[in-house]
Amino acid sequence: MRRHEWLIEKVLFISAAMAILVIALITVFVVAEGMPLFQNYSLWKFLSGLEWDPNGYVFGIFPMIIGSFYVTLGALILGVPVAVACAVFLAEYAPAWMTRILRPAIELLAGIPSVIFGFWGLVVVVDLIRDHAPGRGLSIVAASIVLAVMILPTVINISEDAIRAVPRSFKEGSLALGATHWQTIRSVILPAARSGILAAIVLGMGRAIGETMAVIMVAGNSPKLALSIWEPVRTLTANVALEMGYAAGDHYRALFATGIVLFIIIMLLNSLIGILPKKAGDER
Amino acid sequence: MRRALKIEETIVKIFLWASVILVFACLFAILFDILKQGLPYVTWEFLTAYPEDMGREGGIFPAIVGTIYVVAVSIIVAAPIGILSATYLTEYSRDNAVVRAIRFATDTLAGVPSIIFGLFGLAFFVIFCGLGWSVLSGGLTLAIMVLPTIVRTTEEAIKSVPRAYREGSMALGATKWQTVYKVVLPSAMPGIVTGIVLSIGRSVGETAAVLFTVGGSLFIPHSIFEPANMLSLHLYKLVSEGISFEMGYATASVLIIMILIINITANYLMRRLTAKRLGSGNA
């Protein structure tokens, strides 16, 4: 009997340890496929090169690093205010009937596949931009709008949790001092929930940087440095997805190396969340 | 002063309501646009026929079957590992370096972009393990991707099982595993199933992770070692290669309807779970 229990505990442990194994395998395999590029090609030229021409053996991903940065920044500028407002509304103002319909709506938005967002972006957002702005519509703006919608659920849910985690006594104290509901939210609740909301924004950022299918369909994918927000842009993710189907040799390795850069950016963002204090009140 | 405050509060309220309405508007704009243009093309024939002329004509039957196969593989692999892993983390683990490493790995895995999973699937399953472009390669890649979701939801579900259940079982002389297996896991089942349903939803719609792993064949796979097509992949090809927007709309509609059904199921399970917990709280 005791032996039986011991065996089960080991099986459970091995299942749990799979996560470590998988992360290790992902790191090893992506790095092993990408790293050999730098035996033939300088790392500096790869990261800072302004030109991407696989046929001419030129692999510069600087425009894509900037491209990922642009669309992510755009998504945050457009998405975060709306998302935080939604979170404040849900946590502080929403009548019960509103919560009952808003929450499933947000869940559904989170469940819509990225390829559908991309398709909708292409047929609606890109068309709108083409009709009302310079360029062909496939642009930084289009990608930013689509990504902004996609990160809404992440930012709303985590911000709302952060706002709800603020101790009741903070709010009651403020109200008892004669502050109005809004004054309390602005001066007490939001500052107390600050780190949680920041974590939500960082997670949203991670989602935006890592998003592939939606961006690929609306961003235009030109591997040149974009000079205006109405110009097409190629992100790191798009670079991998677009060319992996037919790449070989150093081109193949350069795409994996693009993946390594993306992976490192995501890991840095993740560790940023670890640094943020976890809950309101922890800073006291 | 008072007056300025009043104006500020009105502006804030308007902004909050406007944000909420905007979120609704986005959701409905997406659903309405796609279903309106796509549903007229979704006929019985479209669902049961093979694609013709690269997808310009015909149907999406192989993509539907392929989606089901690949998602089935991913859940069959990820669900047991995820549930056992969560059981270990909540019921067995002590807080030590290994457990912290496991948690860190699970959290990291949840944040990895799907295209990285795709790259890994290509390098590891397709090439290194020699599985080629196949249902199995795609399914295993998706399994890794949804593992953190299953672990997290199962952990939440297990944590919500009242302590008294465990104590009661232990007091009756059951061993730890007997308690976990016969008492804790059954009580946590609705939550676990919700997690699995959510994972199915994520797998069904995933594209980037299967782009270089399932192959994208136009036929129905006869075994898990053969390449397959998926709805998401089919939609991407139709649109990105400019093959047919009508067929794209129709495929997107089918995908959206599947996601709607999955979401409603998850919601229903969640609500039953909450209702049950409230019920036991009153007793």
Coordinates of C-alpha atoms in Angstrom, one line a residue:
Chain A
M1 CA 0.0 0.0 0.0
R2 CA 2.7 2.4 1.0
R3 CA 4.7 1.5 -2.1
H4 CA 1.7 2.1 -4.2
E5 CA 1.3 5.6 -2.8
W6 CA 5.0 6.3 -3.3
L7 CA 4.7 5.3 -7.0
I8 CA 1.7 7.5 -7.6
E9 CA 3.5 10.5 -6.1
K10 CA 6.4 9.9 -8.4
V11 CA 4.1 9.7 -11.4
L12 CA 2.4 13.0 -10.4
F13 CA 5.8 14.6 -9.9
I14 CA 7.0 13.5 -13.4
S15 CA 3.8 14.9 -14.9
A16 CA 4.4 18.2 -13.2
A17 CA 8.1 18.3 -14.2
M18 CA 7.0 17.9 -17.8
A19 CA 6.6 21.7 -17.9
I20 CA 10.3 22.2 -17.1
L21 CA 11.3 19.6 -19.7
V22 CA 9.2 21.2 -22.3
I23 CA 10.6 24.7 -21.7
A24 CA 14.1 23.3 -21.7
L25 CA 13.4 21.5 -25.0
I26 CA 11.9 24.6 -26.6
T27 CA 14.9 26.6 -25.6
V28 CA 17.4 24.0 -26.7
F29 CA 15.8 23.2 -30.1
V30 CA 15.0 26.8 -31.2
V31 CA 18.5 28.0 -30.2
A32 CA 20.2 24.9 -31.8
E33 CA 18.5 25.6 -35.1
G34 CA 19.1 29.3 -35.1
M35 CA 22.5 29.8 -33.5
P36 CA 24.6 28.2 -36.3
L37 CA 23.7 31.2 -38.5
F38 CA 26.2 33.2 -36.5
Q39 CA 29.1 31.1 -37.6
N40 CA 28.6 32.5 -41.1
Y41 CA 26.9 35.8 -40.4
S42 CA 27.7 38.4 -37.8
L43 CA 25.2 38.8 -34.9
W44 CA 25.6 42.5 -35.1
K45 CA 24.7 42.6 -38.8
F46 CA 21.8 40.4 -38.1
L47 CA 20.3 42.6 -35.4
S48 CA 21.1 46.0 -36.8
G49 CA 20.9 45.3 -40.6
L50 CA 18.3 47.4 -42.4
E51 CA 17.9 45.0 -45.3
W52 CA 16.3 41.6 -45.5
D53 CA 17.0 39.7 -48.7
P54 CA 17.3 36.0 -48.3
N55 CA 18.1 35.4 -51.9
G56 CA 21.0 37.9 -51.7
Y57 CA 22.2 36.4 -48.5
V58 CA 21.3 39.5 -46.5
F59 CA 19.6 39.0 -43.2
G60 CA 18.9 42.2 -41.3
I61 CA 16.0 42.1 -38.9
F62 CA 16.2 45.6 -37.4
P63 CA 13.2 46.8 -39.4
M64 CA 11.2 43.9 -38.0
I65 CA 12.3 44.6 -34.4
I66 CA 11.1 48.2 -34.9
G67 CA 8.0 46.9 -36.7
S68 CA 7.0 44.7 -33.7
F69 CA 7.7 47.6 -31.4
Y70 CA 5.5 50.0 -33.5
V71 CA 2.5 47.8 -33.7
T72 CA 2.7 46.8 -30.0
L73 CA 3.0 50.5 -29.0
G74 CA 0.1 51.3 -31.2
A75 CA -2.0 48.5 -29.7
L76 CA -1.2 49.7 -26.2
I77 CA -2.0 53.3 -27.0
L78 CA -5.4 52.4 -28.5
G79 CA -6.3 49.4 -26.2
V80 CA -5.1 50.2 -22.7
P81 CA -7.3 53.3 -21.9
V82 CA -10.4 51.4 -23.1
A83 CA -9.4 48.2 -21.3
V84 CA -8.7 50.0 -18.0
A85 CA -11.9 52.0 -18.2
C86 CA -13.8 48.7 -18.8
A87 CA -12.1 47.2 -15.8
V88 CA -12.9 50.2 -13.6
F89 CA -16.5 50.0 -14.8
L90 CA -16.8 46.3 -14.1
A91 CA -15.2 46.5 -10.7
E92 CA -16.8 49.7 -9.5
Y93 CA -19.8 50.9 -11.5
A94 CA -21.4 48.1 -13.4
P95 CA -25.0 47.2 -12.4
A96 CA -25.4 43.4 -12.0
W97 CA -27.3 43.0 -15.3
M98 CA -24.5 44.7 -17.1
T99 CA -21.8 42.5 -15.6
R100 CA -23.9 39.5 -16.6
I101 CA -23.7 40.3 -20.3
L102 CA -20.3 42.1 -20.3
R103 CA -18.3 39.2 -18.8
P104 CA -19.4 36.5 -21.4
A105 CA -18.8 39.1 -24.1
I106 CA -15.2 39.6 -23.0
E107 CA -14.8 35.8 -22.7
L108 CA -16.0 35.4 -26.2
L109 CA -13.7 38.1 -27.5
A110 CA -10.8 36.3 -25.8
G111 CA -11.9 33.0 -27.5
I112 CA -12.1 34.3 -31.1
P113 CA -9.2 32.8 -33.0
S114 CA -6.4 35.2 -34.2
V115 CA -6.9 34.1 -37.8
I116 CA -10.5 35.5 -37.6
F117 CA -9.3 38.8 -36.2
G118 CA -6.9 38.9 -39.1
F119 CA -9.6 38.2 -41.6
W120 CA -11.9 40.8 -40.1
G121 CA -9.0 43.3 -40.0
L122 CA -8.3 42.7 -43.6
V123 CA -11.9 43.0 -44.9
V124 CA -13.1 45.8 -42.6
V125 CA -10.2 47.7 -40.9
V126 CA -7.8 47.7 -43.9
D127 CA -10.6 48.7 -46.2
L128 CA -11.7 51.6 -44.0
I129 CA -8.1 52.9 -43.8
R130 CA -7.6 52.6 -47.5
D131 CA -10.7 54.7 -48.1
H132 CA -9.8 57.4 -45.6
A133 CA -6.1 57.6 -45.4
P134 CA -2.9 57.5 -47.5
G135 CA -1.5 54.2 -48.5
R136 CA -3.0 50.8 -49.3
G137 CA -4.5 50.3 -46.0
L138 CA -2.2 47.4 -45.0
S139 CA -0.3 49.4 -42.3
I140 CA 1.0 49.9 -38.8
V141 CA -2.4 51.5 -38.0
A142 CA -4.4 48.5 -39.2
A143 CA -2.2 46.1 -37.2
S144 CA -2.4 48.4 -34.1
I145 CA -6.2 48.5 -34.3
V146 CA -6.6 44.8 -34.7
L147 CA -4.1 44.1 -31.9
A148 CA -5.7 46.6 -29.6
V149 CA -9.0 44.7 -29.9
M150 CA -7.2 41.4 -29.3
I151 CA -5.4 42.5 -26.1
L152 CA -8.6 43.9 -24.6
P153 CA -9.7 40.8 -22.7
T154 CA -6.3 40.2 -21.2
V155 CA -5.9 43.7 -19.9
I156 CA -9.5 44.0 -18.8
N157 CA -9.5 40.8 -16.8
I158 CA -6.2 41.3 -15.0
S159 CA -6.8 45.0 -14.3
E160 CA -10.2 44.1 -12.9
D161 CA -8.7 41.5 -10.6
A162 CA -6.1 44.1 -9.5
I163 CA -8.8 46.7 -8.7
R164 CA -10.9 44.1 -6.8
A165 CA -7.9 43.1 -4.8
V166 CA -7.6 46.5 -3.3
P167 CA -8.6 46.1 0.4
R168 CA -12.2 47.3 1.2
S169 CA -10.9 49.3 4.1
F170 CA -9.0 51.7 1.7
K171 CA -12.2 52.5 -0.1
E172 CA -14.3 52.8 3.1
G173 CA -11.7 55.1 4.6
S174 CA -11.7 57.4 1.7
L175 CA -15.5 57.5 1.5
A176 CA -15.7 58.2 5.2
L177 CA -13.4 61.2 4.8
G178 CA -16.0 62.6 2.5
A179 CA -14.5 61.8 -0.9
T180 CA -16.9 61.0 -3.7
H181 CA -16.9 57.6 -5.4
W182 CA -14.8 58.9 -8.4
Q183 CA -12.4 60.7 -6.1
T184 CA -11.9 57.5 -4.3
I185 CA -11.3 55.6 -7.5
R186 CA -8.9 58.2 -8.8
S187 CA -6.9 58.9 -5.7
V188 CA -7.1 55.7 -3.7
I189 CA -8.1 52.6 -5.7
L190 CA -6.2 53.1 -8.9
P191 CA -3.0 54.0 -7.2
A192 CA -3.3 51.0 -4.9
A193 CA -4.0 48.7 -7.9
R194 CA -1.2 50.3 -9.9
S195 CA 1.2 47.3 -10.0
G196 CA -1.6 44.9 -11.0
I197 CA -2.7 47.2 -13.8
L198 CA 1.0 47.5 -14.9
A199 CA 1.2 43.7 -14.9
A200 CA -1.9 43.6 -17.1
I201 CA -0.4 46.0 -19.5
V202 CA 2.9 44.0 -19.7
L203 CA 0.9 40.8 -20.4
G204 CA -1.1 42.6 -23.1
M205 CA 2.2 43.7 -24.5
G206 CA 3.5 40.2 -24.6
R207 CA 0.4 39.1 -26.4
A208 CA 0.7 41.8 -29.0
I209 CA 4.4 41.2 -29.7
G210 CA 3.8 37.4 -30.0
E211 CA 0.7 37.6 -32.2
T212 CA 1.3 36.3 -35.6
M213 CA -1.7 35.5 -37.8
A214 CA -3.7 38.6 -37.2
V215 CA -0.7 40.8 -37.9
I216 CA 0.4 39.0 -40.9
M217 CA -3.0 39.5 -42.6
V218 CA -3.2 43.3 -42.0
A219 CA 0.3 44.7 -41.6
G220 CA 1.4 44.5 -45.2
N221 CA 4.7 42.7 -44.3
S222 CA 7.2 44.9 -46.1
P223 CA 10.6 44.2 -44.7
K224 CA 11.6 47.8 -45.0
L225 CA 11.9 50.4 -42.2
A226 CA 8.5 52.1 -42.0
L227 CA 8.6 55.9 -42.1
S228 CA 5.0 56.7 -41.4
I229 CA 2.2 54.9 -39.5
W230 CA 0.3 54.5 -42.8
E231 CA 3.1 52.4 -44.3
P232 CA 3.2 48.6 -44.2
V233 CA 5.5 46.9 -41.7
R234 CA 6.7 43.4 -41.0
T235 CA 6.9 42.1 -37.5
L236 CA 9.3 39.4 -36.1
T237 CA 6.5 36.9 -35.9
A238 CA 5.3 37.6 -39.4
N239 CA 8.9 37.2 -40.8
V240 CA 9.0 33.6 -39.4
A241 CA 5.5 32.6 -40.5
L242 CA 5.8 34.1 -44.0
E243 CA 9.0 32.4 -45.0
M244 CA 9.4 29.3 -43.0
G245 CA 7.4 27.3 -45.6
Y246 CA 10.1 27.4 -48.2
A247 CA 13.3 28.4 -46.3
A248 CA 16.5 26.3 -46.4
G249 CA 20.1 26.6 -45.2
D250 CA 21.1 29.9 -43.7
H251 CA 17.7 31.4 -44.5
Y252 CA 16.1 28.7 -42.4
R253 CA 18.6 29.4 -39.6
A254 CA 18.0 33.1 -39.8
L255 CA 14.2 32.5 -39.3
F256 CA 14.9 30.4 -36.2
A257 CA 17.3 33.2 -35.1
T258 CA 14.4 35.6 -35.5
G259 CA 12.5 33.3 -33.2
I260 CA 15.3 33.4 -30.7
V261 CA 15.1 37.2 -30.6
L262 CA 11.3 37.1 -30.1
F263 CA 11.7 34.5 -27.4
I264 CA 14.2 36.6 -25.5
I265 CA 11.9 39.7 -25.7
I266 CA 9.0 37.6 -24.3
M267 CA 11.2 36.2 -21.5
L268 CA 12.4 39.7 -20.6
L269 CA 8.7 40.9 -20.4
N270 CA 7.8 37.9 -18.3
S271 CA 10.5 38.6 -15.8
L272 CA 9.4 42.2 -15.7
I273 CA 6.0 40.9 -14.3
G274 CA 7.9 38.9 -11.7
I275 CA 9.6 42.1 -10.5
L276 CA 6.3 44.0 -10.1
P277 CA 4.9 43.7 -6.6
K278 CA 2.0 41.2 -6.7
K279 CA -1.0 42.7 -4.9
A280 CA -2.2 46.0 -3.6
G281 CA -1.0 46.4 -0.1
D282 CA 2.2 44.4 -0.6
E283 CA 4.1 47.6 -0.8
R284 CA 3.1 48.7 2.6
Chain B
M1 CA -14.8 73.3 -6.8
R2 CA -17.9 71.2 -6.3
R3 CA -19.1 72.1 -9.7
A4 CA -15.8 71.2 -11.4
L5 CA -15.9 67.9 -9.6
K6 CA -19.4 67.3 -10.9
I7 CA -18.3 68.0 -14.5
E8 CA -15.3 65.7 -14.1
E9 CA -17.5 62.9 -12.8
T10 CA -19.9 63.2 -15.7
I11 CA -17.0 63.1 -18.2
V12 CA -15.5 60.0 -16.5
K13 CA -18.9 58.3 -16.5
I14 CA -19.3 59.0 -20.2
F15 CA -15.8 57.7 -21.0
L16 CA -16.4 54.5 -19.0
W17 CA -19.7 53.8 -20.7
A18 CA -18.2 54.7 -24.1
S19 CA -15.4 52.2 -23.5
V20 CA -17.8 49.4 -22.6
I21 CA -19.9 50.1 -25.6
L22 CA -16.8 50.1 -27.8
V23 CA -15.9 46.6 -26.5
F24 CA -19.3 45.4 -27.3
A25 CA -19.3 47.1 -30.7
C26 CA -16.0 45.4 -31.6
L27 CA -17.3 42.0 -30.7
F28 CA -20.5 42.4 -32.5
A29 CA -18.9 44.0 -35.5
I30 CA -16.6 41.0 -36.0
L31 CA -19.4 38.4 -35.4
F32 CA -22.0 40.2 -37.5
D33 CA -19.7 41.0 -40.5
I34 CA -18.4 37.5 -40.8
L35 CA -21.6 35.6 -40.2
K36 CA -23.7 37.9 -42.4
Q37 CA -21.3 37.4 -45.4
G38 CA -20.4 33.9 -44.6
L39 CA -23.5 32.0 -43.5
P40 CA -25.3 32.1 -47.0
Y41 CA -22.4 30.0 -48.3
V42 CA -22.5 27.5 -45.5
T43 CA -24.6 24.7 -47.0
W44 CA -24.7 21.0 -46.2
E45 CA -22.7 20.5 -49.4
F46 CA -20.1 23.0 -48.2
L47 CA -19.7 21.1 -44.9
T48 CA -19.5 17.6 -46.5
A49 CA -17.7 18.1 -49.8
Y50 CA -14.0 18.1 -50.7
P51 CA -12.4 21.3 -51.8
E52 CA -12.0 21.8 -55.5
D53 CA -9.7 24.0 -57.5
M54 CA -7.5 24.8 -54.4
G55 CA -10.6 25.7 -52.4
R56 CA -12.2 28.1 -54.8
E57 CA -15.1 25.7 -55.1
G58 CA -16.4 22.7 -53.2
G59 CA -16.3 22.3 -49.4
I60 CA -14.3 22.0 -46.3
F61 CA -14.9 18.5 -45.1
P62 CA -11.3 17.4 -44.9
A63 CA -10.5 20.6 -42.9
I64 CA -13.3 19.8 -40.4
V65 CA -12.2 16.2 -39.9
G66 CA -8.5 17.3 -39.7
T67 CA -9.4 19.9 -37.0
I68 CA -11.2 17.3 -35.0
Y69 CA -8.3 14.8 -35.3
V70 CA -5.6 17.3 -34.4
V71 CA -7.5 18.8 -31.5
A72 CA -8.4 15.3 -30.2
V73 CA -4.7 14.3 -30.2
S74 CA -3.8 17.5 -28.3
I75 CA -6.4 17.1 -25.6
I76 CA -5.7 13.3 -25.2
V77 CA -2.1 14.2 -24.5
A78 CA -2.4 17.4 -22.6
A79 CA -5.4 16.6 -20.3
P80 CA -3.9 13.7 -18.3
I81 CA -0.5 15.4 -17.9
G82 CA -2.1 18.7 -17.0
I83 CA -4.5 17.2 -14.5
L84 CA -1.8 15.0 -12.8
S85 CA 0.5 18.0 -12.8
A86 CA -2.0 20.3 -11.1
T87 CA -2.8 17.5 -8.6
Y88 CA 0.8 17.3 -7.7
L89 CA 1.2 21.1 -7.4
T90 CA -1.9 21.5 -5.1
E91 CA -2.1 18.3 -3.1
Y92 CA 1.4 16.9 -2.9
S93 CA 4.0 19.6 -3.3
R94 CA 5.9 21.3 -0.6
D95 CA 7.2 24.8 -1.3
N96 CA 10.7 24.0 -2.5
A97 CA 13.0 25.0 -5.3
V98 CA 11.8 22.2 -7.7
V99 CA 8.1 23.2 -7.2
R100 CA 9.0 26.9 -7.7
A101 CA 10.8 25.9 -10.9
I102 CA 7.7 23.9 -12.1
R103 CA 5.5 26.9 -11.5
F104 CA 8.0 29.2 -13.2
A105 CA 8.1 26.8 -16.2
T106 CA 4.3 26.6 -16.4
D107 CA 3.9 30.4 -16.2
T108 CA 6.6 30.9 -18.9
L109 CA 4.9 28.3 -21.1
A110 CA 1.7 30.3 -20.9
G111 CA 3.4 33.4 -22.2
V112 CA 5.3 31.8 -25.1
P113 CA 3.9 33.0 -28.5
S114 CA 2.3 30.4 -30.7
I115 CA 4.7 31.0 -33.5
I116 CA 7.5 29.8 -31.2
F117 CA 5.6 26.6 -30.5
G118 CA 5.3 26.3 -34.3
L119 CA 9.1 26.6 -34.7
F120 CA 9.7 24.1 -31.9
G121 CA 7.1 21.7 -33.3
L122 CA 8.9 21.9 -36.7
A123 CA 12.4 21.4 -35.2
F124 CA 11.5 18.8 -32.6
F125 CA 8.4 16.7 -33.7
V126 CA 8.5 17.1 -37.4
I127 CA 12.3 16.9 -38.0
F128 CA 14.1 15.5 -34.9
C129 CA 11.5 12.9 -33.9
G130 CA 10.9 12.2 -37.6
L131 CA 7.1 12.5 -37.3
G132 CA 6.9 14.6 -40.5
W133 CA 4.0 16.9 -41.2
S134 CA 1.3 15.0 -39.5
V135 CA -1.8 15.0 -37.3
L136 CA 0.5 13.8 -34.5
S137 CA 3.1 16.6 -34.9
G138 CA 0.4 19.2 -34.9
G139 CA -1.5 17.6 -32.0
L140 CA 1.6 17.3 -29.8
T141 CA 2.6 21.0 -30.6
L142 CA -0.9 22.1 -29.6
A143 CA -0.8 19.8 -26.5
I144 CA 2.3 21.7 -25.2
M145 CA 0.5 25.0 -26.0
V146 CA -2.6 24.3 -24.0
L147 CA -0.9 22.5 -21.1
P148 CA -0.6 25.6 -18.9
T149 CA -4.4 26.4 -19.4
I150 CA -5.3 22.9 -18.2
V151 CA -2.9 23.0 -15.3
R152 CA -4.2 26.4 -14.1
T153 CA -7.9 25.7 -14.4
T154 CA -7.4 22.3 -12.7
E155 CA -5.4 23.9 -9.9
E156 CA -8.2 26.5 -9.3
A157 CA -10.8 23.7 -9.3
I158 CA -8.9 21.6 -6.8
K159 CA -8.2 24.5 -4.5
S160 CA -12.0 25.2 -4.4
V161 CA -12.8 21.8 -3.0
P162 CA -13.6 22.4 0.7
R163 CA -11.0 21.1 3.2
A164 CA -13.7 19.2 5.1
Y165 CA -14.1 16.8 2.2
R166 CA -10.4 15.8 2.5
E167 CA -10.5 15.6 6.3
G168 CA -13.7 13.5 6.1
S169 CA -12.1 11.0 3.7
M170 CA -8.9 10.8 5.7
A171 CA -10.8 10.3 8.9
L172 CA -12.5 7.3 7.3
G173 CA -9.1 5.8 6.8
A174 CA -8.5 6.5 3.1
T175 CA -5.0 7.1 2.0
K176 CA -3.9 10.3 0.4
W177 CA -4.2 9.0 -3.1
Q178 CA -7.6 7.4 -2.4
T179 CA -8.8 10.8 -1.1
V180 CA -7.5 12.6 -4.1
Y181 CA -8.8 10.1 -6.6
K182 CA -12.2 9.3 -5.0
V183 CA -13.0 12.7 -3.4
V184 CA -11.0 15.7 -4.5
L185 CA -10.8 15.1 -8.3
P186 CA -14.5 14.1 -8.7
S187 CA -15.5 17.3 -6.7
A188 CA -13.2 19.4 -8.9
M189 CA -14.5 17.7 -12.1
P190 CA -16.7 20.5 -13.5
G191 CA -13.8 23.0 -13.1
I192 CA -11.4 20.6 -14.8
V193 CA -13.9 20.0 -17.7
T194 CA -14.3 23.7 -18.1
G195 CA -10.5 24.0 -18.5
I196 CA -10.5 21.2 -21.1
V197 CA -13.3 22.8 -23.0
L198 CA -11.4 26.1 -23.0
S199 CA -8.3 24.3 -24.3
I200 CA -10.4 22.7 -27.1
G201 CA -11.4 26.3 -28.1
R202 CA -7.8 27.5 -28.2
S203 CA -6.7 24.4 -30.2
V204 CA -9.5 24.7 -32.7
G205 CA -8.6 28.3 -33.6
E206 CA -4.9 28.0 -33.5
T207 CA -3.0 28.7 -36.7
A208 CA 0.6 29.7 -36.2
A209 CA 1.5 26.7 -34.1
V210 CA 0.2 24.3 -36.8
L211 CA 1.4 26.2 -39.8
F212 CA 4.6 24.2 -40.2
T213 CA 3.5 21.0 -38.3
V214 CA 0.3 19.6 -39.7
G215 CA 1.1 20.0 -43.4
G216 CA -2.1 21.3 -44.8
S217 CA -3.2 18.4 -47.1
L218 CA -6.3 18.6 -49.2
F219 CA -7.3 15.1 -48.1
I220 CA -8.6 13.3 -45.0
P221 CA -5.7 11.7 -43.1
H222 CA -6.0 7.9 -42.7
S223 CA -3.7 7.8 -39.7
I224 CA -2.2 10.2 -37.2
F225 CA 1.1 10.0 -39.1
E226 CA -0.4 11.6 -42.2
P227 CA -0.7 15.3 -42.9
A228 CA -4.0 17.0 -42.4
N229 CA -5.7 20.4 -43.0
M230 CA -7.4 22.5 -40.3
L231 CA -10.2 25.1 -40.6
S232 CA -7.9 27.9 -39.3
L233 CA -5.2 26.9 -41.8
H234 CA -7.6 26.6 -44.6
L235 CA -9.0 30.1 -43.9
Y236 CA -5.5 31.6 -43.8
K237 CA -4.6 30.1 -47.1
L238 CA -7.8 31.1 -48.8
V239 CA -7.4 34.7 -47.7
S240 CA -3.6 35.2 -47.8
E241 CA -3.2 33.7 -51.2
G242 CA -6.3 35.5 -52.4
I243 CA -8.0 32.3 -53.5
S244 CA -11.6 33.1 -52.5
F245 CA -13.0 35.6 -50.1
E246 CA -16.5 34.0 -50.3
M247 CA -15.1 30.6 -49.2
G248 CA -13.0 32.5 -46.6
Y249 CA -16.1 34.1 -45.1
A250 CA -17.9 30.7 -45.1
T251 CA -14.9 28.9 -43.5
A252 CA -14.6 31.7 -40.9
S253 CA -18.4 31.4 -40.1
V254 CA -18.0 27.7 -39.5
L255 CA -15.0 28.4 -37.2
I256 CA -16.9 31.1 -35.3
I257 CA -19.9 28.8 -34.8
M258 CA -17.6 26.1 -33.4
I259 CA -16.1 28.6 -31.0
L260 CA -19.5 29.9 -30.0
I261 CA -20.6 26.4 -29.2
I262 CA -17.4 25.7 -27.2
N263 CA -17.8 29.0 -25.3
I264 CA -21.4 28.5 -24.4
T265 CA -20.5 25.0 -23.2
A266 CA -17.7 26.3 -21.0
N267 CA -20.0 29.1 -19.7
Y268 CA -22.7 26.6 -18.8
L269 CA -20.3 24.3 -17.0
M270 CA -18.8 27.3 -15.1
R271 CA -22.3 28.4 -14.0
R272 CA -23.2 25.0 -12.8
L273 CA -20.0 24.8 -10.9
T274 CA -20.7 28.2 -9.2
A275 CA -24.3 27.2 -8.5
K276 CA -23.1 24.0 -6.9
R277 CA -20.5 25.7 -4.7
L278 CA -23.0 28.2 -3.5
G279 CA -25.4 25.4 -2.8
S280 CA -22.9 23.5 -0.7
G281 CA -22.0 26.7 1.1
N282 CA -25.6 27.2 2.3
A283 CA -25.9 23.6 3.5

